[in-house]
Amino acid sequence: MVRRGDISSSIWPEHNDFPHAQFLEVAWGDRDFYQAERGTVWLALKAAFVSPESVLHVVGFSAPIEQYFPSSDVVEVTTSARGFDELSRFIHESYARNGEGQTVRLGQGQYGTSSFYLATGNYHLLNTCNNWIAKALRAAGLPITPLYSMTTGNVLRQVSRFGRVLRESSL
């Protein structure tokens, strides 16, 4: 999650799709699995081995993070201004573009004020949402190893070494 007010419009202009939000949560994954009403074993296997497209899921919200995500581990990380700009650039470059260079909004997201967007990159067993998060943090200059980020637990263990744990349920 990032504080929307810290984002430069010249680097990540798509954040303006959520003008009333104080924070943005951004996630990446297989399109069919992520947008399914209900995940199935078939969709999970398809995502792991033959994912045709990926999506970004962007959520805008203004409640305190710990309140908006009451059951989630929360680790706060700090970057330099340049690191934050690089993180923003990484996210901006993850949006797929149509022939006119515009993002491709695919519809309402899973919860709250959110949207799905067509994304770049190929989701598969060795390139998951956790690897994407690690690559984003690495782009920000943070000491995380995407190769060792296959699971949420792996990401959280690495991030907790340089971040401040605000809420811990599985670390």
PDB file of C-alpha atoms in Angstrom:
ATOM      1  CA  MET A   1       0.000   0.000   0.000  1.00  0.00           C
ATOM      2  CA  VAL A   2       1.166   3.486  -0.720  1.00  0.00           C
ATOM      3  CA  ARG A   3       0.043   6.919   0.364  1.00  0.00           C
ATOM      4  CA  ARG A   4      -1.645   8.391  -2.701  1.00  0.00           C
ATOM      5  CA  GLY A   5      -0.545  11.947  -1.892  1.00  0.00           C
ATOM      6  CA  ASP A   6       3.105  10.926  -2.199  1.00  0.00           C
ATOM      7  CA  ILE A   7       2.716   9.741  -5.800  1.00  0.00           C
ATOM      8  CA  SER A   8       4.009  11.923  -8.623  1.00  0.00           C
ATOM      9  CA  SER A   9       1.422  12.247 -11.401  1.00  0.00           C
ATOM     10  CA  SER A  10       4.219  12.474 -13.945  1.00  0.00           C
ATOM     11  CA  ILE A  11       5.493   9.023 -12.916  1.00  0.00           C
ATOM     12  CA  TRP A  12       2.277   7.123 -12.076  1.00  0.00           C
ATOM     13  CA  PRO A  13      -0.630   9.094 -13.600  1.00  0.00           C
ATOM     14  CA  GLU A  14      -3.062   6.170 -13.218  1.00  0.00           C
ATOM     15  CA  HIS A  15      -3.259   6.827  -9.475  1.00  0.00           C
ATOM     16  CA  ASN A  16      -5.622   9.669 -10.401  1.00  0.00           C
ATOM     17  CA  ASP A  17      -8.314   7.045 -11.122  1.00  0.00           C
ATOM     18  CA  PHE A  18      -8.856   7.109  -7.332  1.00  0.00           C
ATOM     19  CA  PRO A  19      -9.048  10.844  -6.551  1.00  0.00           C
ATOM     20  CA  HIS A  20     -10.744  10.495  -3.157  1.00  0.00           C
ATOM     21  CA  ALA A  21      -8.487   7.788  -1.743  1.00  0.00           C
ATOM     22  CA  GLN A  22      -5.772   8.421   0.798  1.00  0.00           C
ATOM     23  CA  PHE A  23      -4.097   5.053   0.137  1.00  0.00           C
ATOM     24  CA  LEU A  24      -3.751   2.654  -2.793  1.00  0.00           C
ATOM     25  CA  GLU A  25      -3.263  -1.079  -2.582  1.00  0.00           C
ATOM     26  CA  VAL A  26      -1.856  -2.619  -5.766  1.00  0.00           C
ATOM     27  CA  ALA A  27      -1.636  -6.331  -6.525  1.00  0.00           C
ATOM     28  CA  TRP A  28      -0.808  -8.340  -9.647  1.00  0.00           C
ATOM     29  CA  GLY A  29      -1.872 -11.804 -10.740  1.00  0.00           C
ATOM     30  CA  ASP A  30      -3.382 -14.158 -13.298  1.00  0.00           C
ATOM     31  CA  ARG A  31      -6.404 -12.591 -14.973  1.00  0.00           C
ATOM     32  CA  ASP A  32      -8.726 -15.602 -15.033  1.00  0.00           C
ATOM     33  CA  PHE A  33      -8.042 -16.671 -11.442  1.00  0.00           C
ATOM     34  CA  TYR A  34      -8.055 -13.158  -9.976  1.00  0.00           C
ATOM     35  CA  GLN A  35     -11.278 -12.092 -11.694  1.00  0.00           C
ATOM     36  CA  ALA A  36     -13.114 -15.361 -11.072  1.00  0.00           C
ATOM     37  CA  GLU A  37     -16.128 -15.239  -8.795  1.00  0.00           C
ATOM     38  CA  ARG A  38     -14.692 -18.284  -7.052  1.00  0.00           C
ATOM     39  CA  GLY A  39     -11.203 -19.726  -7.382  1.00  0.00           C
ATOM     40  CA  THR A  40     -11.011 -23.383  -8.388  1.00  0.00           C
ATOM     41  CA  VAL A  41      -8.256 -25.969  -8.603  1.00  0.00           C
ATOM     42  CA  TRP A  42      -8.533 -25.842 -12.406  1.00  0.00           C
ATOM     43  CA  LEU A  43      -8.058 -22.050 -12.451  1.00  0.00           C
ATOM     44  CA  ALA A  44      -5.090 -22.307 -10.079  1.00  0.00           C
ATOM     45  CA  LEU A  45      -3.410 -24.959 -12.243  1.00  0.00           C
ATOM     46  CA  LYS A  46      -4.115 -22.974 -15.396  1.00  0.00           C
ATOM     47  CA  ALA A  47      -2.611 -19.860 -13.778  1.00  0.00           C
ATOM     48  CA  ALA A  48       0.485 -21.765 -12.687  1.00  0.00           C
ATOM     49  CA  PHE A  49       1.192 -23.302 -16.084  1.00  0.00           C
ATOM     50  CA  VAL A  50      -0.635 -21.554 -18.965  1.00  0.00           C
ATOM     51  CA  SER A  51      -1.735 -18.098 -17.832  1.00  0.00           C
ATOM     52  CA  PRO A  52      -2.752 -16.138 -20.943  1.00  0.00           C
ATOM     53  CA  GLU A  53      -2.971 -12.688 -19.311  1.00  0.00           C
ATOM     54  CA  SER A  54      -2.260 -10.894 -16.070  1.00  0.00           C
ATOM     55  CA  VAL A  55      -4.057  -8.089 -14.257  1.00  0.00           C
ATOM     56  CA  LEU A  56      -3.430  -5.368 -11.738  1.00  0.00           C
ATOM     57  CA  HIS A  57      -5.976  -4.987  -8.951  1.00  0.00           C
ATOM     58  CA  VAL A  58      -5.933  -1.445  -7.565  1.00  0.00           C
ATOM     59  CA  VAL A  59      -7.924  -0.485  -4.465  1.00  0.00           C
ATOM     60  CA  GLY A  60      -8.387   3.074  -3.218  1.00  0.00           C
ATOM     61  CA  PHE A  61      -9.293   3.647   0.434  1.00  0.00           C
ATOM     62  CA  SER A  62      -8.933   6.225   3.193  1.00  0.00           C
ATOM     63  CA  ALA A  63      -9.372   4.267   6.430  1.00  0.00           C
ATOM     64  CA  PRO A  64      -6.253   3.468   8.474  1.00  0.00           C
ATOM     65  CA  ILE A  65      -4.481   0.495   6.878  1.00  0.00           C
ATOM     66  CA  GLU A  66      -4.754  -1.721   9.959  1.00  0.00           C
ATOM     67  CA  GLN A  67      -8.499  -1.034  10.046  1.00  0.00           C
ATOM     68  CA  TYR A  68      -9.123  -1.577   6.333  1.00  0.00           C
ATOM     69  CA  PHE A  69      -7.248  -4.894   6.379  1.00  0.00           C
ATOM     70  CA  PRO A  70      -8.047  -6.212   9.885  1.00  0.00           C
ATOM     71  CA  SER A  71      -6.798  -9.772   9.310  1.00  0.00           C
ATOM     72  CA  SER A  72      -3.625  -8.978   7.378  1.00  0.00           C
ATOM     73  CA  ASP A  73      -0.005  -8.762   8.428  1.00  0.00           C
ATOM     74  CA  VAL A  74       1.112  -5.134   8.142  1.00  0.00           C
ATOM     75  CA  VAL A  75       4.750  -4.105   7.778  1.00  0.00           C
ATOM     76  CA  GLU A  76       5.639  -0.480   7.170  1.00  0.00           C
ATOM     77  CA  VAL A  77       8.645   0.172   4.950  1.00  0.00           C
ATOM     78  CA  THR A  78      10.316   3.479   4.259  1.00  0.00           C
ATOM     79  CA  THR A  79      12.101   4.391   1.055  1.00  0.00           C
ATOM     80  CA  SER A  80      13.994   7.396  -0.138  1.00  0.00           C
ATOM     81  CA  ALA A  81      12.129   9.845  -2.386  1.00  0.00           C
ATOM     82  CA  ARG A  82      13.986   8.364  -5.354  1.00  0.00           C
ATOM     83  CA  GLY A  83      13.103   4.839  -4.218  1.00  0.00           C
ATOM     84  CA  PHE A  84       9.432   5.771  -3.969  1.00  0.00           C
ATOM     85  CA  ASP A  85       9.548   7.237  -7.474  1.00  0.00           C
ATOM     86  CA  GLU A  86      11.121   3.994  -8.754  1.00  0.00           C
ATOM     87  CA  LEU A  87       8.404   1.968  -7.019  1.00  0.00           C
ATOM     88  CA  SER A  88       5.792   4.215  -8.650  1.00  0.00           C
ATOM     89  CA  ARG A  89       7.487   3.791 -12.042  1.00  0.00           C
ATOM     90  CA  PHE A  90       7.508  -0.005 -11.610  1.00  0.00           C
ATOM     91  CA  ILE A  91       3.759   0.022 -10.940  1.00  0.00           C
ATOM     92  CA  HIS A  92       3.077   2.431 -13.830  1.00  0.00           C
ATOM     93  CA  GLU A  93       5.015   0.174 -16.208  1.00  0.00           C
ATOM     94  CA  SER A  94       2.962  -2.827 -15.047  1.00  0.00           C
ATOM     95  CA  TYR A  95      -0.182  -1.451 -16.713  1.00  0.00           C
ATOM     96  CA  ALA A  96      -0.689  -2.903 -20.201  1.00  0.00           C
ATOM     97  CA  ARG A  97      -1.612  -0.357 -22.891  1.00  0.00           C
ATOM     98  CA  ASN A  98      -3.961  -0.473 -25.851  1.00  0.00           C
ATOM     99  CA  GLY A  99      -3.057   0.753 -29.358  1.00  0.00           C
ATOM    100  CA  GLU A 100      -3.610   4.361 -28.275  1.00  0.00           C
ATOM    101  CA  GLY A 101      -1.300   4.011 -25.279  1.00  0.00           C
ATOM    102  CA  GLN A 102      -4.149   4.014 -22.746  1.00  0.00           C
ATOM    103  CA  THR A 103      -4.536   1.639 -19.829  1.00  0.00           C
ATOM    104  CA  VAL A 104      -7.138  -1.091 -20.247  1.00  0.00           C
ATOM    105  CA  ARG A 105      -9.623  -1.039 -17.362  1.00  0.00           C
ATOM    106  CA  LEU A 106     -11.322  -4.422 -17.127  1.00  0.00           C
ATOM    107  CA  GLY A 107     -14.025  -3.530 -14.631  1.00  0.00           C
ATOM    108  CA  GLN A 108     -14.846  -3.380 -10.958  1.00  0.00           C
ATOM    109  CA  GLY A 109     -12.355  -4.950  -8.572  1.00  0.00           C
ATOM    110  CA  GLN A 110     -12.970  -7.422  -5.789  1.00  0.00           C
ATOM    111  CA  TYR A 111     -13.879  -5.068  -2.947  1.00  0.00           C
ATOM    112  CA  GLY A 112     -14.293  -1.430  -2.001  1.00  0.00           C
ATOM    113  CA  THR A 113     -13.406   1.207  -4.545  1.00  0.00           C
ATOM    114  CA  SER A 114     -11.283  -0.917  -6.834  1.00  0.00           C
ATOM    115  CA  SER A 115     -10.620  -1.766 -10.456  1.00  0.00           C
ATOM    116  CA  PHE A 116      -8.922  -4.448 -12.501  1.00  0.00           C
ATOM    117  CA  TYR A 117      -6.543  -3.366 -15.277  1.00  0.00           C
ATOM    118  CA  LEU A 118      -4.853  -5.458 -17.935  1.00  0.00           C
ATOM    119  CA  ALA A 119      -1.208  -5.852 -16.899  1.00  0.00           C
ATOM    120  CA  THR A 120       2.166  -6.625 -18.378  1.00  0.00           C
ATOM    121  CA  GLY A 121       4.147  -9.703 -17.459  1.00  0.00           C
ATOM    122  CA  ASN A 122       3.398 -13.395 -17.484  1.00  0.00           C
ATOM    123  CA  TYR A 123       2.069 -15.041 -14.365  1.00  0.00           C
ATOM    124  CA  HIS A 124       3.259 -18.622 -13.808  1.00  0.00           C
ATOM    125  CA  LEU A 125       4.430 -20.966 -11.092  1.00  0.00           C
ATOM    126  CA  LEU A 126       7.822 -19.254 -10.838  1.00  0.00           C
ATOM    127  CA  ASN A 127       6.549 -15.685 -11.343  1.00  0.00           C
ATOM    128  CA  THR A 128       3.719 -15.100  -8.899  1.00  0.00           C
ATOM    129  CA  CYS A 129       2.103 -12.137  -7.198  1.00  0.00           C
ATOM    130  CA  ASN A 130       4.646 -12.497  -4.383  1.00  0.00           C
ATOM    131  CA  ASN A 131       7.547 -12.256  -6.840  1.00  0.00           C
ATOM    132  CA  TRP A 132       5.906  -9.171  -8.392  1.00  0.00           C
ATOM    133  CA  ILE A 133       5.698  -7.483  -4.968  1.00  0.00           C
ATOM    134  CA  ALA A 134       9.337  -8.352  -4.275  1.00  0.00           C
ATOM    135  CA  LYS A 135      10.393  -6.931  -7.659  1.00  0.00           C
ATOM    136  CA  ALA A 136       8.475  -3.731  -6.902  1.00  0.00           C
ATOM    137  CA  LEU A 137      10.216  -3.385  -3.533  1.00  0.00           C
ATOM    138  CA  ARG A 138      13.554  -4.194  -5.139  1.00  0.00           C
ATOM    139  CA  ALA A 139      12.921  -1.436  -7.719  1.00  0.00           C
ATOM    140  CA  ALA A 140      12.508   0.922  -4.749  1.00  0.00           C
ATOM    141  CA  GLY A 141      16.015  -0.003  -3.638  1.00  0.00           C
ATOM    142  CA  LEU A 142      14.951  -2.206  -0.733  1.00  0.00           C
ATOM    143  CA  PRO A 143      17.033  -5.285   0.194  1.00  0.00           C
ATOM    144  CA  ILE A 144      14.678  -8.052  -0.894  1.00  0.00           C
ATOM    145  CA  THR A 145      15.400 -11.042  -3.120  1.00  0.00           C
ATOM    146  CA  PRO A 146      12.560 -11.811  -5.569  1.00  0.00           C
ATOM    147  CA  LEU A 147      13.925 -15.325  -6.166  1.00  0.00           C
ATOM    148  CA  TYR A 148      13.235 -16.119  -2.481  1.00  0.00           C
ATOM    149  CA  SER A 149       9.747 -14.624  -2.567  1.00  0.00           C
ATOM    150  CA  MET A 150       7.593 -17.490  -3.794  1.00  0.00           C
ATOM    151  CA  THR A 151       5.164 -17.293  -0.858  1.00  0.00           C
ATOM    152  CA  THR A 152       3.587 -14.506   1.156  1.00  0.00           C
ATOM    153  CA  GLY A 153       5.464 -15.784   4.201  1.00  0.00           C
ATOM    154  CA  ASN A 154       8.791 -15.501   2.357  1.00  0.00           C
ATOM    155  CA  VAL A 155       8.005 -11.904   1.378  1.00  0.00           C
ATOM    156  CA  LEU A 156       6.904 -10.969   4.901  1.00  0.00           C
ATOM    157  CA  ARG A 157       9.998 -12.523   6.517  1.00  0.00           C
ATOM    158  CA  GLN A 158      12.277 -10.547   4.201  1.00  0.00           C
ATOM    159  CA  VAL A 159      10.353  -7.297   4.597  1.00  0.00           C
ATOM    160  CA  SER A 160      10.199  -7.594   8.403  1.00  0.00           C
ATOM    161  CA  ARG A 161      14.022  -7.435   8.468  1.00  0.00           C
ATOM    162  CA  PHE A 162      14.061  -3.848   7.190  1.00  0.00           C
ATOM    163  CA  GLY A 163      10.501  -2.702   7.848  1.00  0.00           C
ATOM    164  CA  ARG A 164       8.542  -1.982  11.011  1.00  0.00           C
ATOM    165  CA  VAL A 165       6.009  -4.684  11.878  1.00  0.00           C
ATOM    166  CA  LEU A 166       2.703  -2.990  12.740  1.00  0.00           C
ATOM    167  CA  ARG A 167       0.627  -6.154  12.990  1.00  0.00           C
ATOM    168  CA  GLU A 168       1.834  -9.719  12.951  1.00  0.00           C
ATOM    169  CA  SER A 169      -0.318 -12.761  12.466  1.00  0.00           C
ATOM    170  CA  SER A 170       1.863 -15.103  10.420  1.00  0.00           C
ATOM    171  CA  LEU A 171       5.425 -13.766  10.536  1.00  0.00           C
TER     172      LEU A 171
END
